[in-house]
Amino acid sequence: MSLDELPQKDSDERANHDAVTSHESENGSIAAVSSTVSSVESEKAAYEFLTQTPVKSTDTHLIEFSEAMRTIAKALRQVAEGKAAAQAEAAEWKRKYELEMAQKQQSCGSFTNDELEKLVSQLTLEMPASDQTGCCGNHGICSHEILQDAIPGPNPRSTHKMVRRKASFRLSWGCNGNKNGQHKHDFVSFEKGDITTAERSNKQILLKWESSPQTVLFITKPNSNSVRVLCAEMVRWLKEHKNINVVVEPRVSKELLTEDSYYNFIQTWDDDEEIKMLHTKVDLIVTLGGDGTVLWAASLFKGPVPPVVAFSLGSLGFMTPFRSEQYRDYLDNVLNGSFSITLRNRLQCHVIRDAAKDELETEEPILVLNEVTIDRGISSYLTYLECYCDSSFVTCVQGDGLIISTTSGSTAYSLAAGGSMVHPQVPGILFTPICPHSLSFRPLILPEYVTLRVQVPYNSRGQAWASFDGKDRKLLSPGDALICSMSPWPVPTACLVDSTTDFLRSIHEGLHWNLRKSQSFDGPRD
């Protein structure tokens, strides 16, 4: 052994002795180790002893400890990855929100502060006295909560053609068509540890004018002589007996002025920009026709919709409870008193093209009152669609197509495809397949708050076509998607009696629901 190796060996011995002392002190046996070390006669024996210490006996525990540490590290890694994914998703939604807000600011950027202040002052001066006293939210819903006016753009032509003041009204809940003084807004209550649902199943929605309506919009079925004659008669009666301002479609205006110059007081619109502002000027809508006329009237309003009084002059009338023979009595009751209404939800649909770089780069939203239908068109191949509800996968549709319907549209195409009839005030979305290539594919009714996404996959053999309330047909190529959610702007339709009575009458008279010959009195008995 050289001189250089002696210090090294001496330091190794001291390190080994310290390690033994430290290890054994942790196990409470310092004295035993000290006596054992002193009995070692040579450096070689001491080294061999160190290799045979209880360190080896703890290998199993170390292995278990390392496995536990690896498990913890894996869990922490998964948490970190989840956090990173959540942060990325939040950043993406924040980017979309900022982009949408920027687009809205650009759309409103044409107004200066002085112009906005002037507009607010004009609206304040024109607001009825009942509006200035405050909202009636303690006892119902006010018109300025339901029919909120959009920020109007510069429209000088419509300013002098149509009145700018709107009648205000109040919505309240009543029992069997009568106001019962119990106004409930909470669907769920929690008292003394018990969860109970609010008593709302027997409530009807009542509309009561707080100021007299001044403007009525007429929407009529085209190419009908009887409808044209009735429209002229009703317009004359409203002007002479109620002093009501009347707005009609350009087609109807031309027909009435051609018939008689007496109707030069009627108002109409000239372009789409004026149509967008109709909800700020019209207090009431009167439709003369069938359900298709109601659908057309609703399609004119991309936002709030005034109350609709639908007169039945068509072949089917699920949404037209009023008879034209007694229009004076009906209109008098609607204009002067409170009446029940049905809030018919609409679907808001967006078509997102595969070429779009962002979901905000979509086409103009389309509102439907009945249903949106996706079918195979003229293709001979099955429709192949992937359907998602919020972030959950629903199913792949293979068949002739799919119907996404409102509850108001449950008695239309969805019913013919095997869907259920649903009360129009039930909050839900109907998911009905059209001739599916699977006997187990049954219709669904989903809650109103979900968002549905129907996408044509890239491996689809053909294209698909989407139609909205039977019109505005659009082609969906592989990669394109259709997004459907509930619109915040329902269509309030006036009831003849109340919502439930009118619905049952419509399926009895329109569909002859469960109509059969009664069982004869004579025969076997118990």
Short mmCIF file of C-alpha atoms in Angstrom, two decimals:
data_model
loop_
_atom_site.label_atom_id
_atom_site.label_comp_id
_atom_site.label_asym_id
_atom_site.label_seq_id
_atom_site.Cartn_x
_atom_site.Cartn_y
_atom_site.Cartn_z
CA MET A 1 0.00 0.00 0.00
CA SER A 2 1.43 3.36 -1.03
CA LEU A 3 1.54 6.60 0.96
CA ASP A 4 -1.04 8.14 -1.32
CA GLU A 5 -3.47 5.31 -0.62
CA LEU A 6 -3.18 5.60 3.20
CA PRO A 7 -5.03 8.89 3.66
CA GLN A 8 -7.66 7.75 1.20
CA LYS A 9 -8.19 4.47 3.08
CA ASP A 10 -8.31 6.28 6.41
CA SER A 11 -10.97 8.67 5.14
CA ASP A 12 -12.98 5.74 3.74
CA GLU A 13 -12.91 4.04 7.10
CA ARG A 14 -14.13 7.18 8.84
CA ALA A 15 -16.95 7.62 6.29
CA ASN A 16 -18.02 4.01 6.66
CA HIS A 17 -18.00 4.30 10.43
CA ASP A 18 -20.09 7.48 10.30
CA ALA A 19 -22.59 5.86 7.94
CA VAL A 20 -23.01 2.88 10.21
CA THR A 21 -23.44 5.10 13.22
CA SER A 22 -26.03 7.29 11.46
CA HIS A 23 -28.00 4.34 10.08
CA GLU A 24 -28.18 2.52 13.36
CA SER A 25 -29.07 5.65 15.28
CA GLU A 26 -32.21 5.90 13.19
CA ASN A 27 -33.18 2.37 14.23
CA GLY A 28 -32.41 2.94 17.89
CA SER A 29 -29.39 0.52 18.10
CA ILE A 30 -26.26 2.71 18.35
CA ALA A 31 -24.76 0.71 21.24
CA ALA A 32 -25.02 -2.63 19.40
CA VAL A 33 -23.22 -1.27 16.37
CA SER A 34 -20.42 0.27 18.46
CA SER A 35 -19.70 -3.06 20.16
CA THR A 36 -19.66 -4.95 16.88
CA VAL A 37 -17.26 -2.49 15.26
CA SER A 38 -14.84 -2.70 18.15
CA SER A 39 -14.67 -6.50 17.73
CA VAL A 40 -13.45 -6.24 14.18
CA GLU A 41 -9.75 -6.92 14.06
CA SER A 42 -8.87 -5.83 10.58
CA GLU A 43 -9.84 -3.28 8.01
CA LYS A 44 -10.97 -6.03 5.68
CA ALA A 45 -13.36 -7.45 8.29
CA ALA A 46 -14.77 -3.97 8.93
CA TYR A 47 -15.38 -3.43 5.23
CA GLU A 48 -17.07 -6.84 4.88
CA PHE A 49 -19.24 -6.02 7.88
CA LEU A 50 -20.36 -2.79 6.32
CA THR A 51 -21.48 -4.64 3.21
CA GLN A 52 -23.55 -6.99 5.42
CA THR A 53 -25.32 -4.26 7.47
CA PRO A 54 -29.15 -4.08 7.65
CA VAL A 55 -29.11 -1.78 4.61
CA LYS A 56 -29.85 -4.85 2.50
CA SER A 57 -32.76 -5.74 4.73
CA THR A 58 -34.39 -2.43 3.80
CA ASP A 59 -34.18 -2.99 0.04
CA THR A 60 -37.79 -4.19 -0.08
CA HIS A 61 -39.00 -1.07 1.70
CA LEU A 62 -36.95 1.12 -0.59
CA ILE A 63 -38.47 -0.57 -3.63
CA GLU A 64 -41.97 -0.05 -2.26
CA PHE A 65 -41.12 3.56 -1.45
CA SER A 66 -39.77 4.18 -4.96
CA GLU A 67 -42.90 2.64 -6.49
CA ALA A 68 -45.06 4.93 -4.37
CA MET A 69 -42.98 7.92 -5.42
CA ARG A 70 -43.35 6.96 -9.08
CA THR A 71 -47.13 6.70 -8.60
CA ILE A 72 -47.21 10.12 -6.96
CA ALA A 73 -45.04 11.58 -9.72
CA LYS A 74 -47.37 10.12 -12.35
CA ALA A 75 -50.41 11.60 -10.59
CA LEU A 76 -48.70 14.98 -10.31
CA ARG A 77 -47.79 14.83 -13.99
CA GLN A 78 -51.41 14.08 -14.90
CA VAL A 79 -52.58 16.99 -12.75
CA ALA A 80 -50.04 19.27 -14.41
CA GLU A 81 -51.13 18.13 -17.86
CA GLY A 82 -54.80 18.65 -16.93
CA LYS A 83 -54.02 22.09 -15.60
CA ALA A 84 -52.13 22.98 -18.76
CA ALA A 85 -55.03 21.74 -20.91
CA ALA A 86 -57.52 23.72 -18.84
CA GLN A 87 -55.35 26.84 -19.11
CA ALA A 88 -55.08 26.35 -22.87
CA GLU A 89 -58.85 25.92 -23.19
CA ALA A 90 -59.48 28.99 -21.02
CA ALA A 91 -57.05 31.00 -23.13
CA GLU A 92 -58.86 29.85 -26.30
CA TRP A 93 -62.27 30.83 -24.92
CA LYS A 94 -60.83 34.16 -23.75
CA ARG A 95 -59.48 34.76 -27.25
CA LYS A 96 -62.87 33.96 -28.79
CA TYR A 97 -64.63 36.21 -26.29
CA GLU A 98 -62.25 39.10 -26.98
CA LEU A 99 -62.69 38.58 -30.73
CA GLU A 100 -66.48 38.61 -30.38
CA MET A 101 -66.39 41.73 -28.19
CA ALA A 102 -64.09 43.41 -30.70
CA GLN A 103 -66.55 42.62 -33.50
CA LYS A 104 -69.43 44.02 -31.42
CA GLN A 105 -67.46 47.18 -30.68
CA GLN A 106 -66.74 47.59 -34.36
CA SER A 107 -70.44 47.20 -35.18
CA CYS A 108 -71.28 49.88 -32.60
CA GLY A 109 -68.28 52.04 -33.41
CA SER A 110 -70.20 54.22 -35.84
CA PHE A 111 -71.90 55.98 -32.90
CA THR A 112 -70.16 58.82 -31.13
CA ASN A 113 -70.73 59.56 -27.47
CA ASP A 114 -72.86 62.57 -28.31
CA GLU A 115 -75.07 60.50 -30.60
CA LEU A 116 -75.53 57.81 -27.96
CA GLU A 117 -76.44 60.40 -25.30
CA LYS A 118 -78.91 61.98 -27.70
CA LEU A 119 -80.45 58.56 -28.44
CA VAL A 120 -80.80 57.77 -24.73
CA SER A 121 -82.46 61.11 -24.09
CA GLN A 122 -84.93 60.49 -26.93
CA LEU A 123 -85.81 57.05 -25.57
CA THR A 124 -86.28 58.53 -22.10
CA LEU A 125 -88.64 61.20 -23.40
CA GLU A 126 -90.67 58.68 -25.38
CA MET A 127 -90.90 56.11 -22.57
CA PRO A 128 -94.44 55.71 -21.16
CA ALA A 129 -95.12 56.83 -17.60
CA SER A 130 -95.55 53.25 -16.42
CA ASP A 131 -92.00 52.43 -17.51
CA GLN A 132 -90.55 55.33 -15.54
CA THR A 133 -91.97 54.07 -12.27
CA GLY A 134 -89.65 51.09 -12.37
CA CYS A 135 -89.74 47.47 -13.35
CA CYS A 136 -92.40 45.16 -12.04
CA GLY A 137 -90.00 42.26 -11.47
CA ASN A 138 -91.49 41.57 -8.07
CA HIS A 139 -94.75 40.41 -9.62
CA GLY A 140 -93.85 39.18 -13.09
CA ILE A 141 -91.73 40.02 -16.12
CA CYS A 142 -91.81 43.40 -17.84
CA SER A 143 -91.70 43.96 -21.56
CA HIS A 144 -88.27 45.58 -21.26
CA GLU A 145 -86.98 42.29 -19.82
CA ILE A 146 -88.34 40.18 -22.68
CA LEU A 147 -88.36 42.46 -25.73
CA GLN A 148 -85.11 44.32 -25.30
CA ASP A 149 -84.38 46.70 -28.14
CA ALA A 150 -81.16 46.28 -30.04
CA ILE A 151 -78.92 49.26 -30.56
CA PRO A 152 -80.46 50.91 -33.62
CA GLY A 153 -78.38 51.98 -36.55
CA PRO A 154 -78.85 55.12 -38.61
CA ASN A 155 -82.09 54.65 -40.52
CA PRO A 156 -83.52 58.01 -41.59
CA ARG A 157 -86.17 56.54 -43.87
CA SER A 158 -87.84 54.47 -41.17
CA THR A 159 -87.85 57.40 -38.73
CA HIS A 160 -90.63 59.32 -40.45
CA LYS A 161 -92.52 56.29 -41.76
CA MET A 162 -93.19 54.43 -38.52
CA VAL A 163 -94.01 55.54 -35.00
CA ARG A 164 -91.18 55.13 -32.53
CA ARG A 165 -93.06 54.61 -29.29
CA LYS A 166 -93.85 51.10 -28.17
CA ALA A 167 -96.51 49.91 -25.75
CA SER A 168 -95.18 48.32 -22.57
CA PHE A 169 -96.69 45.25 -20.97
CA ARG A 170 -96.26 42.94 -18.01
CA LEU A 171 -96.08 39.15 -17.87
CA SER A 172 -97.34 37.33 -14.79
CA TRP A 173 -98.09 33.78 -13.75
CA GLY A 174 -101.65 32.70 -13.12
CA CYS A 175 -103.51 29.48 -12.34
CA ASN A 176 -105.90 28.18 -15.01
CA GLY A 177 -105.71 31.49 -16.83
CA ASN A 178 -106.39 33.63 -13.75
CA LYS A 179 -103.89 35.60 -11.73
CA ASN A 180 -103.66 33.98 -8.31
CA GLY A 181 -101.24 36.34 -6.57
CA GLN A 182 -98.56 33.67 -6.12
CA HIS A 183 -95.63 34.70 -8.29
CA LYS A 184 -92.85 32.13 -8.26
CA HIS A 185 -89.56 32.62 -10.09
CA ASP A 186 -87.49 29.91 -8.39
CA PHE A 187 -87.78 26.42 -9.87
CA VAL A 188 -86.13 24.83 -6.83
CA SER A 189 -86.34 25.86 -3.17
CA PHE A 190 -84.27 24.65 -0.24
CA GLU A 191 -85.90 24.91 3.16
CA LYS A 192 -84.89 23.11 6.37
CA GLY A 193 -82.65 20.69 4.48
CA ASP A 194 -85.36 19.58 2.03
CA ILE A 195 -85.23 20.18 -1.72
CA THR A 196 -88.60 20.84 -3.33
CA THR A 197 -89.62 22.03 -6.77
CA ALA A 198 -91.70 25.17 -7.11
CA GLU A 199 -95.40 24.86 -7.92
CA ARG A 200 -95.27 25.88 -11.53
CA SER A 201 -96.91 23.05 -13.49
CA ASN A 202 -100.36 24.66 -13.40
CA LYS A 203 -99.24 28.22 -14.09
CA GLN A 204 -100.27 30.09 -17.22
CA ILE A 205 -98.44 33.17 -18.48
CA LEU A 206 -100.60 36.28 -18.69
CA LEU A 207 -99.82 39.42 -20.69
CA LYS A 208 -101.32 42.72 -19.56
CA TRP A 209 -100.70 45.99 -21.36
CA GLU A 210 -99.38 48.81 -19.21
CA SER A 211 -99.89 51.31 -22.02
CA SER A 212 -102.22 51.03 -24.98
CA PRO A 213 -100.74 49.37 -28.08
CA GLN A 214 -100.47 51.75 -31.01
CA THR A 215 -99.05 49.77 -33.93
CA VAL A 216 -100.19 46.44 -35.39
CA LEU A 217 -98.33 44.47 -38.07
CA PHE A 218 -100.38 42.34 -40.47
CA ILE A 219 -98.82 39.22 -42.04
CA THR A 220 -101.09 37.45 -44.52
CA LYS A 221 -101.09 34.29 -46.60
CA PRO A 222 -100.38 35.21 -50.26
CA ASN A 223 -102.55 34.36 -53.29
CA SER A 224 -105.82 34.14 -51.36
CA ASN A 225 -108.79 36.34 -52.22
CA SER A 226 -110.60 35.58 -48.97
CA VAL A 227 -107.54 36.56 -46.94
CA ARG A 228 -107.11 39.79 -48.91
CA VAL A 229 -110.76 40.78 -48.33
CA LEU A 230 -110.57 39.98 -44.62
CA CYS A 231 -107.30 41.90 -44.25
CA ALA A 232 -108.80 45.03 -45.81
CA GLU A 233 -111.82 44.78 -43.50
CA MET A 234 -109.72 44.32 -40.36
CA VAL A 235 -107.37 47.16 -41.26
CA ARG A 236 -110.29 49.52 -41.79
CA TRP A 237 -111.91 48.48 -38.48
CA LEU A 238 -108.70 48.96 -36.49
CA LYS A 239 -108.13 52.41 -37.94
CA GLU A 240 -111.68 53.69 -37.56
CA HIS A 241 -112.63 52.15 -34.21
CA LYS A 242 -109.29 51.78 -32.41
CA ASN A 243 -107.17 54.45 -34.10
CA ILE A 244 -104.38 51.91 -34.55
CA ASN A 245 -101.38 52.45 -36.82
CA VAL A 246 -101.18 49.60 -39.31
CA VAL A 247 -98.01 48.16 -40.86
CA VAL A 248 -98.22 45.62 -43.69
CA GLU A 249 -95.83 43.87 -46.04
CA PRO A 250 -94.94 45.68 -49.29
CA ARG A 251 -96.97 43.14 -51.26
CA VAL A 252 -100.08 43.73 -49.14
CA SER A 253 -99.60 47.51 -49.27
CA LYS A 254 -99.59 47.42 -53.05
CA GLU A 255 -102.73 45.26 -53.13
CA LEU A 256 -104.66 47.50 -50.73
CA LEU A 257 -103.67 50.74 -52.46
CA THR A 258 -104.60 49.26 -55.83
CA GLU A 259 -108.01 48.35 -54.45
CA ASP A 260 -108.79 51.69 -52.78
CA SER A 261 -106.87 54.90 -52.09
CA TYR A 262 -108.51 54.97 -48.64
CA TYR A 263 -105.66 52.80 -47.37
CA ASN A 264 -102.97 55.42 -47.95
CA PHE A 265 -102.47 55.59 -44.15
CA ILE A 266 -100.90 52.13 -43.98
CA GLN A 267 -97.15 51.85 -43.47
CA THR A 268 -94.63 49.39 -44.86
CA TRP A 269 -90.88 48.95 -45.28
CA ASP A 270 -88.52 49.29 -48.20
CA ASP A 271 -85.41 47.28 -47.34
CA ASP A 272 -83.96 44.72 -44.96
CA GLU A 273 -82.56 47.38 -42.64
CA GLU A 274 -86.08 48.53 -41.81
CA ILE A 275 -87.14 44.93 -41.20
CA LYS A 276 -84.42 44.64 -38.56
CA MET A 277 -85.99 47.55 -36.66
CA LEU A 278 -89.59 46.29 -36.77
CA HIS A 279 -89.46 44.97 -33.20
CA THR A 280 -88.80 48.50 -31.92
CA LYS A 281 -91.97 49.88 -33.51
CA VAL A 282 -94.55 47.09 -33.64
CA ASP A 283 -96.65 46.31 -30.56
CA LEU A 284 -98.71 43.41 -31.90
CA ILE A 285 -98.64 41.03 -34.87
CA VAL A 286 -101.80 39.71 -36.54
CA THR A 287 -101.40 36.75 -38.90
CA LEU A 288 -104.08 35.67 -41.38
CA GLY A 289 -103.41 32.15 -42.66
CA GLY A 290 -102.17 28.86 -41.23
CA ASP A 291 -99.11 27.71 -39.31
CA GLY A 292 -96.91 28.54 -42.30
CA THR A 293 -97.93 32.20 -42.00
CA VAL A 294 -96.92 32.17 -38.33
CA LEU A 295 -93.55 30.68 -39.30
CA TRP A 296 -93.06 33.40 -41.91
CA ALA A 297 -93.97 36.13 -39.41
CA ALA A 298 -91.48 34.75 -36.87
CA SER A 299 -88.72 34.59 -39.49
CA LEU A 300 -88.94 38.37 -39.99
CA PHE A 301 -87.68 38.93 -36.44
CA LYS A 302 -84.08 37.92 -35.71
CA GLY A 303 -84.36 39.19 -32.14
CA PRO A 304 -87.35 40.01 -29.93
CA VAL A 305 -90.80 39.15 -31.31
CA PRO A 306 -93.96 41.10 -30.38
CA PRO A 307 -97.03 39.10 -29.28
CA VAL A 308 -98.71 37.24 -32.15
CA VAL A 309 -102.49 36.88 -32.61
CA ALA A 310 -102.92 34.09 -35.18
CA PHE A 311 -106.23 33.74 -37.06
CA SER A 312 -106.92 30.38 -38.65
CA LEU A 313 -107.36 30.67 -42.42
CA GLY A 314 -105.29 27.66 -43.48
CA SER A 315 -105.60 23.90 -43.69
CA LEU A 316 -103.98 23.09 -40.31
CA GLY A 317 -103.90 25.29 -37.26
CA PHE A 318 -101.76 24.03 -34.38
CA MET A 319 -100.66 27.62 -33.68
CA THR A 320 -103.76 29.50 -34.96
CA PRO A 321 -106.53 29.24 -32.34
CA PHE A 322 -108.59 32.30 -33.35
CA ARG A 323 -111.51 32.16 -35.80
CA SER A 324 -111.81 35.00 -38.29
CA GLU A 325 -115.59 35.30 -37.96
CA GLN A 326 -115.27 36.85 -34.50
CA TYR A 327 -112.15 38.94 -35.06
CA ARG A 328 -113.71 42.10 -33.56
CA ASP A 329 -114.31 40.47 -30.17
CA TYR A 330 -110.93 38.74 -30.14
CA LEU A 331 -108.94 41.85 -31.08
CA ASP A 332 -110.91 43.97 -28.64
CA ASN A 333 -110.04 41.58 -25.79
CA VAL A 334 -106.39 41.44 -26.79
CA LEU A 335 -106.00 45.21 -27.14
CA ASN A 336 -107.84 46.15 -23.96
CA GLY A 337 -107.43 43.32 -21.45
CA SER A 338 -104.98 40.70 -20.21
CA PHE A 339 -104.71 37.41 -22.10
CA SER A 340 -102.81 34.13 -21.86
CA ILE A 341 -99.80 33.58 -24.09
CA THR A 342 -97.61 30.63 -25.05
CA LEU A 343 -93.88 31.28 -25.19
CA ARG A 344 -92.75 29.17 -28.13
CA ASN A 345 -89.00 28.60 -28.07
CA ARG A 346 -86.91 28.92 -31.20
CA LEU A 347 -83.67 27.22 -32.21
CA GLN A 348 -80.65 29.28 -33.18
CA CYS A 349 -78.59 27.53 -35.86
CA HIS A 350 -75.08 28.26 -37.12
CA VAL A 351 -73.44 26.60 -40.12
CA ILE A 352 -69.67 26.29 -39.67
CA ARG A 353 -67.73 25.52 -42.81
CA ASP A 354 -64.65 23.32 -42.76
CA ALA A 355 -62.69 26.13 -44.40
CA ALA A 356 -63.45 28.52 -41.51
CA LYS A 357 -60.40 29.27 -39.39
CA ASP A 358 -62.43 29.91 -36.26
CA GLU A 359 -65.87 28.98 -34.94
CA LEU A 360 -66.71 32.69 -34.84
CA GLU A 361 -66.29 32.80 -38.61
CA THR A 362 -69.73 31.35 -39.23
CA GLU A 363 -72.57 32.28 -41.49
CA GLU A 364 -75.44 34.47 -40.30
CA PRO A 365 -77.43 32.64 -37.56
CA ILE A 366 -80.80 31.21 -38.59
CA LEU A 367 -83.76 31.06 -36.20
CA VAL A 368 -86.33 28.29 -36.59
CA LEU A 369 -89.67 27.90 -34.83
CA ASN A 370 -90.42 24.31 -35.88
CA GLU A 371 -87.34 22.30 -36.82
CA VAL A 372 -84.07 22.04 -38.68
CA THR A 373 -83.76 18.96 -40.91
CA ILE A 374 -80.53 17.36 -42.16
CA ASP A 375 -81.13 14.84 -44.94
CA ARG A 376 -79.29 13.18 -47.85
CA GLY A 377 -80.97 15.23 -50.57
CA ILE A 378 -80.74 13.62 -54.00
CA SER A 379 -77.87 11.34 -52.96
CA SER A 380 -78.55 7.60 -53.03
CA TYR A 381 -76.19 6.98 -50.09
CA LEU A 382 -77.17 6.93 -46.44
CA THR A 383 -76.70 10.13 -44.51
CA TYR A 384 -73.71 9.78 -42.22
CA LEU A 385 -73.67 12.31 -39.38
CA GLU A 386 -71.72 12.60 -36.12
CA CYS A 387 -73.76 14.12 -33.31
CA TYR A 388 -72.50 15.72 -30.11
CA CYS A 389 -74.40 17.16 -27.13
CA ASP A 390 -72.25 19.84 -25.52
CA SER A 391 -68.91 17.98 -25.24
CA SER A 392 -70.43 14.49 -25.11
CA PHE A 393 -70.68 12.18 -28.09
CA VAL A 394 -74.30 11.18 -28.79
CA THR A 395 -74.31 8.86 -31.78
CA CYS A 396 -73.60 8.45 -35.48
CA VAL A 397 -76.71 8.85 -37.61
CA GLN A 398 -76.93 6.49 -40.57
CA GLY A 399 -80.23 6.74 -42.37
CA ASP A 400 -82.27 9.22 -44.36
CA GLY A 401 -81.51 12.09 -41.99
CA LEU A 402 -82.09 13.77 -38.66
CA ILE A 403 -84.65 16.24 -37.28
CA ILE A 404 -83.78 18.67 -34.48
CA SER A 405 -87.08 20.15 -33.40
CA THR A 406 -88.58 22.52 -30.86
CA THR A 407 -91.54 21.41 -28.78
CA SER A 408 -93.76 23.63 -30.94
CA GLY A 409 -92.55 21.62 -33.94
CA SER A 410 -93.24 18.29 -32.25
CA THR A 411 -96.57 18.02 -34.15
CA ALA A 412 -94.89 18.66 -37.52
CA TYR A 413 -92.14 16.70 -39.34
CA SER A 414 -90.84 15.16 -36.11
CA LEU A 415 -94.23 13.56 -35.43
CA ALA A 416 -94.32 12.06 -38.93
CA ALA A 417 -90.86 10.56 -38.31
CA GLY A 418 -91.96 8.85 -35.10
CA GLY A 419 -91.27 11.56 -32.52
CA SER A 420 -93.53 12.29 -29.58
CA MET A 421 -96.04 15.12 -29.29
CA VAL A 422 -94.84 17.55 -26.63
CA HIS A 423 -96.59 20.50 -24.99
CA PRO A 424 -95.12 23.70 -26.51
CA GLN A 425 -94.15 25.14 -23.12
CA VAL A 426 -92.12 22.08 -22.11
CA PRO A 427 -88.47 23.20 -22.20
CA GLY A 428 -86.71 20.74 -24.48
CA ILE A 429 -85.16 19.90 -27.85
CA LEU A 430 -86.37 16.90 -29.85
CA PHE A 431 -83.77 14.64 -31.47
CA THR A 432 -85.60 12.50 -34.05
CA PRO A 433 -83.94 10.28 -36.70
CA ILE A 434 -85.49 9.88 -40.16
CA CYS A 435 -85.71 6.21 -41.22
CA PRO A 436 -82.56 5.15 -39.30
CA HIS A 437 -80.63 2.08 -40.44
CA SER A 438 -81.03 0.63 -36.94
CA LEU A 439 -84.20 -0.56 -35.22
CA SER A 440 -82.82 0.47 -31.81
CA PHE A 441 -82.40 4.13 -32.80
CA ARG A 442 -85.32 5.78 -31.00
CA PRO A 443 -86.09 9.52 -30.68
CA LEU A 444 -84.77 11.56 -27.76
CA ILE A 445 -85.93 14.66 -25.89
CA LEU A 446 -82.99 16.70 -24.58
CA PRO A 447 -83.02 19.62 -22.13
CA GLU A 448 -83.27 23.11 -23.55
CA TYR A 449 -79.91 24.34 -22.25
CA VAL A 450 -77.72 21.95 -24.30
CA THR A 451 -75.90 22.77 -27.51
CA LEU A 452 -76.08 20.21 -30.32
CA ARG A 453 -73.40 19.83 -32.99
CA VAL A 454 -74.08 17.76 -36.09
CA GLN A 455 -71.05 17.23 -38.31
CA VAL A 456 -70.55 15.54 -41.66
CA PRO A 457 -67.41 13.41 -41.16
CA TYR A 458 -64.60 13.42 -43.68
CA ASN A 459 -65.15 9.76 -44.52
CA SER A 460 -68.81 10.31 -45.45
CA ARG A 461 -69.72 8.88 -48.85
CA GLY A 462 -71.93 11.82 -49.73
CA GLN A 463 -72.98 15.28 -48.75
CA ALA A 464 -75.92 16.39 -46.59
CA TRP A 465 -78.51 19.14 -46.88
CA ALA A 466 -79.95 21.23 -44.07
CA SER A 467 -83.30 23.03 -44.28
CA PHE A 468 -84.71 25.44 -41.70
CA ASP A 469 -88.47 25.43 -41.19
CA GLY A 470 -88.75 23.94 -44.67
CA LYS A 471 -86.75 26.64 -46.48
CA ASP A 472 -83.27 28.22 -46.78
CA ARG A 473 -81.74 24.90 -47.82
CA LYS A 474 -77.96 24.73 -47.33
CA LEU A 475 -75.37 22.19 -48.49
CA LEU A 476 -73.19 20.52 -45.85
CA SER A 477 -69.97 19.06 -47.24
CA PRO A 478 -67.62 16.70 -45.36
CA GLY A 479 -66.06 18.65 -42.51
CA ASP A 480 -68.95 21.13 -42.22
CA ALA A 481 -70.94 21.31 -39.00
CA LEU A 482 -74.31 22.61 -37.83
CA ILE A 483 -74.57 24.07 -34.30
CA CYS A 484 -78.04 24.26 -32.71
CA SER A 485 -78.96 25.82 -29.37
CA MET A 486 -82.01 27.45 -27.84
CA SER A 487 -82.54 31.06 -28.87
CA PRO A 488 -83.11 33.66 -26.14
CA TRP A 489 -85.95 35.17 -28.21
CA PRO A 490 -89.16 33.07 -28.07
CA VAL A 491 -92.31 33.73 -30.10
CA PRO A 492 -95.18 34.76 -27.76
CA THR A 493 -98.49 33.61 -29.28
CA ALA A 494 -101.84 34.66 -27.83
CA CYS A 495 -104.09 31.87 -26.52
CA LEU A 496 -107.81 31.56 -27.11
CA VAL A 497 -108.28 30.01 -23.64
CA ASP A 498 -104.90 29.00 -22.23
CA SER A 499 -101.81 27.17 -23.43
CA THR A 500 -102.86 23.65 -22.43
CA THR A 501 -106.45 23.94 -23.62
CA ASP A 502 -105.35 25.29 -26.99
CA PHE A 503 -102.74 22.53 -27.39
CA LEU A 504 -105.21 19.74 -26.65
CA ARG A 505 -107.79 21.31 -28.95
CA SER A 506 -105.25 21.49 -31.77
CA ILE A 507 -104.30 17.80 -31.60
CA HIS A 508 -107.96 16.76 -31.29
CA GLU A 509 -109.15 18.88 -34.22
CA GLY A 510 -106.00 18.88 -36.35
CA LEU A 511 -104.88 15.27 -35.94
CA HIS A 512 -108.08 13.60 -34.70
CA TRP A 513 -105.91 12.24 -31.91
CA ASN A 514 -107.17 8.93 -30.45
CA LEU A 515 -110.45 9.25 -32.33
CA ARG A 516 -112.30 5.94 -32.48
CA LYS A 517 -115.81 4.63 -32.36
CA SER A 518 -117.00 4.15 -28.79
CA GLN A 519 -117.52 0.65 -27.49
CA SER A 520 -121.17 -0.45 -27.68
CA PHE A 521 -123.14 -0.59 -24.44
CA ASP A 522 -124.45 -4.11 -24.96
CA GLY A 523 -122.08 -7.08 -24.72
CA PRO A 524 -120.30 -9.19 -22.11
CA ARG A 525 -119.88 -7.61 -18.65
CA ASP A 526 -118.11 -8.40 -15.41
#
